[in-house]
Amino acid sequence: MSEQRPCIVDLDQVPPNRRRGGDLRAVLTPATAGSTSGFMGLALAEPGERIAEHYHPYSEEFVYVVAGEWEVDLDGVPHPLRVDQGLLIPPHVRHRFRNVGAGQARLVFHLGPLAPRPELGHVDTETTADAAPAAAPAGVAEAAGGGR
């Protein structure tokens, strides 16, 4: 019998992580919920914001668009993503997300299985500054230096 218990985590309980651009919130993780097979969260991006290119050497990433207009580069090839579309990103596939719409964009992500150690889960292939829009709105450039 499992000792793992159901766990509810509110989005507001998770601090924004802006290290890769946008606002990434890993909501259900080993640390927040005791998950053992993967983690799930929400990515939020304002118009023109990007999530810098990276890949996951150990995990598949499942993405589901819940709001806005996204464009994702998969190994350098751009693909549009719209509301109610899902995307499976296999391990080792480089990916970068851009909000190409006029309003806030949101997508749910899940990665699994977990990497052997958290620091091995993501491999950045560009810096946030490289992924930033040419004319970032006030506050975006400052946020890019901090936080996931």
PDB file of C-alpha atoms in Angstrom:
ATOM      1  CA  MET A   1       0.000   0.000   0.000  1.00  0.00           C
ATOM      2  CA  SER A   2       1.331   3.434  -0.956  1.00  0.00           C
ATOM      3  CA  GLU A   3       2.098   6.044   1.672  1.00  0.00           C
ATOM      4  CA  GLN A   4       1.756   8.788  -0.919  1.00  0.00           C
ATOM      5  CA  ARG A   5      -1.272  10.982  -0.266  1.00  0.00           C
ATOM      6  CA  PRO A   6      -3.359  13.181  -2.558  1.00  0.00           C
ATOM      7  CA  CYS A   7      -2.113  16.757  -2.573  1.00  0.00           C
ATOM      8  CA  ILE A   8      -3.642  20.025  -3.776  1.00  0.00           C
ATOM      9  CA  VAL A   9      -1.282  22.898  -4.543  1.00  0.00           C
ATOM     10  CA  ASP A  10      -2.591  26.333  -5.508  1.00  0.00           C
ATOM     11  CA  LEU A  11      -0.805  28.214  -8.296  1.00  0.00           C
ATOM     12  CA  ASP A  12      -0.378  31.178  -5.926  1.00  0.00           C
ATOM     13  CA  GLN A  13       1.669  28.948  -3.577  1.00  0.00           C
ATOM     14  CA  VAL A  14       4.389  28.568  -6.238  1.00  0.00           C
ATOM     15  CA  PRO A  15       6.714  31.534  -6.812  1.00  0.00           C
ATOM     16  CA  PRO A  16       7.269  32.668 -10.414  1.00  0.00           C
ATOM     17  CA  ASN A  17      10.371  31.277 -12.077  1.00  0.00           C
ATOM     18  CA  ARG A  18      11.621  33.578 -14.842  1.00  0.00           C
ATOM     19  CA  ARG A  19      15.099  32.148 -15.401  1.00  0.00           C
ATOM     20  CA  ARG A  20      14.188  30.819 -18.864  1.00  0.00           C
ATOM     21  CA  GLY A  21      11.731  33.610 -19.700  1.00  0.00           C
ATOM     22  CA  GLY A  22       7.994  33.870 -19.191  1.00  0.00           C
ATOM     23  CA  ASP A  23       6.554  32.837 -15.829  1.00  0.00           C
ATOM     24  CA  LEU A  24       7.040  29.121 -15.208  1.00  0.00           C
ATOM     25  CA  ARG A  25       5.327  27.560 -12.205  1.00  0.00           C
ATOM     26  CA  ALA A  26       6.155  23.943 -11.376  1.00  0.00           C
ATOM     27  CA  VAL A  27       3.019  23.249  -9.334  1.00  0.00           C
ATOM     28  CA  LEU A  28       3.065  19.510  -8.621  1.00  0.00           C
ATOM     29  CA  THR A  29       6.639  18.334  -8.009  1.00  0.00           C
ATOM     30  CA  PRO A  30       8.543  16.038  -5.675  1.00  0.00           C
ATOM     31  CA  ALA A  31       9.101  19.057  -3.387  1.00  0.00           C
ATOM     32  CA  THR A  32       5.563  20.508  -3.459  1.00  0.00           C
ATOM     33  CA  ALA A  33       3.455  17.348  -3.672  1.00  0.00           C
ATOM     34  CA  GLY A  34       5.721  14.348  -3.164  1.00  0.00           C
ATOM     35  CA  SER A  35       5.396  13.208  -6.781  1.00  0.00           C
ATOM     36  CA  THR A  36       7.641  10.319  -7.767  1.00  0.00           C
ATOM     37  CA  SER A  37       7.183   9.936 -11.531  1.00  0.00           C
ATOM     38  CA  GLY A  38       7.290  13.471 -12.913  1.00  0.00           C
ATOM     39  CA  PHE A  39       6.153  17.047 -12.393  1.00  0.00           C
ATOM     40  CA  MET A  40       3.424  19.323 -13.754  1.00  0.00           C
ATOM     41  CA  GLY A  41       3.037  23.058 -14.005  1.00  0.00           C
ATOM     42  CA  LEU A  42       1.832  26.103 -15.871  1.00  0.00           C
ATOM     43  CA  ALA A  43       3.744  28.407 -18.222  1.00  0.00           C
ATOM     44  CA  LEU A  44       2.442  31.961 -18.597  1.00  0.00           C
ATOM     45  CA  ALA A  45       3.782  34.437 -21.133  1.00  0.00           C
ATOM     46  CA  GLU A  46       2.799  37.988 -21.978  1.00  0.00           C
ATOM     47  CA  PRO A  47       2.718  39.127 -25.630  1.00  0.00           C
ATOM     48  CA  GLY A  48       6.213  38.893 -27.133  1.00  0.00           C
ATOM     49  CA  GLU A  49       7.679  36.865 -24.240  1.00  0.00           C
ATOM     50  CA  ARG A  50       9.612  33.682 -24.892  1.00  0.00           C
ATOM     51  CA  ILE A  51      10.787  30.648 -23.002  1.00  0.00           C
ATOM     52  CA  ALA A  52      14.421  30.072 -23.957  1.00  0.00           C
ATOM     53  CA  GLU A  53      15.451  27.008 -25.919  1.00  0.00           C
ATOM     54  CA  HIS A  54      16.302  23.923 -23.880  1.00  0.00           C
ATOM     55  CA  TYR A  55      15.864  20.154 -23.899  1.00  0.00           C
ATOM     56  CA  HIS A  56      15.257  17.365 -21.422  1.00  0.00           C
ATOM     57  CA  PRO A  57      17.695  14.422 -21.597  1.00  0.00           C
ATOM     58  CA  TYR A  58      15.608  12.101 -19.407  1.00  0.00           C
ATOM     59  CA  SER A  59      11.982  13.181 -19.823  1.00  0.00           C
ATOM     60  CA  GLU A  60       9.187  13.429 -22.307  1.00  0.00           C
ATOM     61  CA  GLU A  61       7.345  16.731 -22.064  1.00  0.00           C
ATOM     62  CA  PHE A  62       3.580  16.872 -22.526  1.00  0.00           C
ATOM     63  CA  VAL A  63       2.150  20.321 -23.320  1.00  0.00           C
ATOM     64  CA  TYR A  64      -1.489  21.430 -23.500  1.00  0.00           C
ATOM     65  CA  VAL A  65      -2.418  24.967 -24.594  1.00  0.00           C
ATOM     66  CA  VAL A  66      -5.170  26.489 -22.454  1.00  0.00           C
ATOM     67  CA  ALA A  67      -5.023  30.160 -23.573  1.00  0.00           C
ATOM     68  CA  GLY A  68      -3.410  32.373 -26.172  1.00  0.00           C
ATOM     69  CA  GLU A  69      -1.358  31.854 -29.291  1.00  0.00           C
ATOM     70  CA  TRP A  70       1.978  30.067 -29.041  1.00  0.00           C
ATOM     71  CA  GLU A  71       4.673  29.195 -31.510  1.00  0.00           C
ATOM     72  CA  VAL A  72       7.098  26.422 -30.594  1.00  0.00           C
ATOM     73  CA  ASP A  73      10.427  25.707 -32.291  1.00  0.00           C
ATOM     74  CA  LEU A  74      11.182  21.981 -32.267  1.00  0.00           C
ATOM     75  CA  ASP A  75      14.830  21.365 -33.192  1.00  0.00           C
ATOM     76  CA  GLY A  76      14.759  24.766 -34.915  1.00  0.00           C
ATOM     77  CA  VAL A  77      11.533  24.249 -36.897  1.00  0.00           C
ATOM     78  CA  PRO A  78       8.640  26.588 -35.933  1.00  0.00           C
ATOM     79  CA  HIS A  79       5.138  25.188 -35.340  1.00  0.00           C
ATOM     80  CA  PRO A  80       1.982  27.112 -34.365  1.00  0.00           C
ATOM     81  CA  LEU A  81       0.118  25.970 -31.240  1.00  0.00           C
ATOM     82  CA  ARG A  82      -3.431  27.003 -30.471  1.00  0.00           C
ATOM     83  CA  VAL A  83      -5.893  26.531 -27.638  1.00  0.00           C
ATOM     84  CA  ASP A  84      -6.967  22.925 -27.042  1.00  0.00           C
ATOM     85  CA  GLN A  85      -3.939  21.431 -28.787  1.00  0.00           C
ATOM     86  CA  GLY A  86      -1.565  19.025 -27.096  1.00  0.00           C
ATOM     87  CA  LEU A  87       2.083  18.440 -27.952  1.00  0.00           C
ATOM     88  CA  LEU A  88       4.430  15.591 -27.024  1.00  0.00           C
ATOM     89  CA  ILE A  89       8.118  16.553 -26.985  1.00  0.00           C
ATOM     90  CA  PRO A  90      10.395  13.483 -26.850  1.00  0.00           C
ATOM     91  CA  PRO A  91      13.627  13.525 -24.807  1.00  0.00           C
ATOM     92  CA  HIS A  92      16.564  15.405 -26.420  1.00  0.00           C
ATOM     93  CA  VAL A  93      14.342  17.538 -28.717  1.00  0.00           C
ATOM     94  CA  ARG A  94      15.316  21.198 -28.386  1.00  0.00           C
ATOM     95  CA  HIS A  95      12.307  23.463 -27.873  1.00  0.00           C
ATOM     96  CA  ARG A  96      11.549  27.171 -27.421  1.00  0.00           C
ATOM     97  CA  PHE A  97       8.104  28.711 -26.885  1.00  0.00           C
ATOM     98  CA  ARG A  98       6.933  32.198 -27.956  1.00  0.00           C
ATOM     99  CA  ASN A  99       3.703  34.030 -27.241  1.00  0.00           C
ATOM    100  CA  VAL A 100       2.810  35.341 -30.696  1.00  0.00           C
ATOM    101  CA  GLY A 101      -0.655  36.629 -29.733  1.00  0.00           C
ATOM    102  CA  ALA A 102      -2.001  39.900 -28.392  1.00  0.00           C
ATOM    103  CA  GLY A 103      -2.891  38.582 -24.908  1.00  0.00           C
ATOM    104  CA  GLN A 104      -1.458  36.406 -22.176  1.00  0.00           C
ATOM    105  CA  ALA A 105      -0.756  32.818 -23.248  1.00  0.00           C
ATOM    106  CA  ARG A 106      -0.921  29.806 -20.899  1.00  0.00           C
ATOM    107  CA  LEU A 107       0.084  26.214 -21.320  1.00  0.00           C
ATOM    108  CA  VAL A 108       0.118  23.254 -18.953  1.00  0.00           C
ATOM    109  CA  PHE A 109       3.238  21.083 -19.008  1.00  0.00           C
ATOM    110  CA  HIS A 110       4.111  17.701 -17.540  1.00  0.00           C
ATOM    111  CA  LEU A 111       7.508  16.024 -17.618  1.00  0.00           C
ATOM    112  CA  GLY A 112       8.252  12.422 -16.827  1.00  0.00           C
ATOM    113  CA  PRO A 113      10.070  10.391 -15.848  1.00  0.00           C
ATOM    114  CA  LEU A 114      12.102  12.495 -13.453  1.00  0.00           C
ATOM    115  CA  ALA A 115      15.816  12.990 -14.092  1.00  0.00           C
ATOM    116  CA  PRO A 116      18.155  11.260 -11.612  1.00  0.00           C
ATOM    117  CA  ARG A 117      18.795  14.676 -10.012  1.00  0.00           C
ATOM    118  CA  PRO A 118      16.867  17.962 -10.537  1.00  0.00           C
ATOM    119  CA  GLU A 119      19.876  19.800 -12.000  1.00  0.00           C
ATOM    120  CA  LEU A 120      20.073  17.176 -14.794  1.00  0.00           C
ATOM    121  CA  GLY A 121      16.466  17.692 -15.908  1.00  0.00           C
ATOM    122  CA  HIS A 122      17.007  20.689 -18.232  1.00  0.00           C
ATOM    123  CA  VAL A 123      19.848  21.508 -20.599  1.00  0.00           C
ATOM    124  CA  ASP A 124      19.765  25.165 -21.676  1.00  0.00           C
ATOM    125  CA  THR A 125      20.893  25.768 -25.258  1.00  0.00           C
ATOM    126  CA  GLU A 126      20.531  29.549 -25.162  1.00  0.00           C
ATOM    127  CA  THR A 127      20.376  32.193 -22.489  1.00  0.00           C
ATOM    128  CA  THR A 128      17.185  34.035 -21.625  1.00  0.00           C
ATOM    129  CA  ALA A 129      18.729  37.220 -23.024  1.00  0.00           C
ATOM    130  CA  ASP A 130      19.214  35.415 -26.378  1.00  0.00           C
ATOM    131  CA  ALA A 131      15.529  34.451 -26.379  1.00  0.00           C
ATOM    132  CA  ALA A 132      14.187  37.851 -25.277  1.00  0.00           C
ATOM    133  CA  PRO A 133      12.174  39.893 -27.775  1.00  0.00           C
ATOM    134  CA  ALA A 134      14.032  42.749 -29.433  1.00  0.00           C
ATOM    135  CA  ALA A 135      12.031  45.398 -27.585  1.00  0.00           C
ATOM    136  CA  ALA A 136      11.097  43.896 -24.232  1.00  0.00           C
ATOM    137  CA  PRO A 137       8.378  45.691 -22.264  1.00  0.00           C
ATOM    138  CA  ALA A 138       9.478  47.453 -19.073  1.00  0.00           C
ATOM    139  CA  GLY A 139      10.190  44.944 -16.340  1.00  0.00           C
ATOM    140  CA  VAL A 140      10.698  41.948 -18.652  1.00  0.00           C
ATOM    141  CA  ALA A 141      14.446  42.474 -19.028  1.00  0.00           C
ATOM    142  CA  GLU A 142      14.867  42.741 -15.249  1.00  0.00           C
ATOM    143  CA  ALA A 143      12.794  39.580 -14.685  1.00  0.00           C
ATOM    144  CA  ALA A 144      14.856  37.634 -17.228  1.00  0.00           C
ATOM    145  CA  GLY A 145      17.885  37.779 -14.969  1.00  0.00           C
ATOM    146  CA  GLY A 146      16.145  36.021 -12.100  1.00  0.00           C
ATOM    147  CA  GLY A 147      14.377  32.794 -11.269  1.00  0.00           C
ATOM    148  CA  ARG A 148      13.425  28.221 -13.416  1.00  0.00           C
TER     149      ARG A 148
END
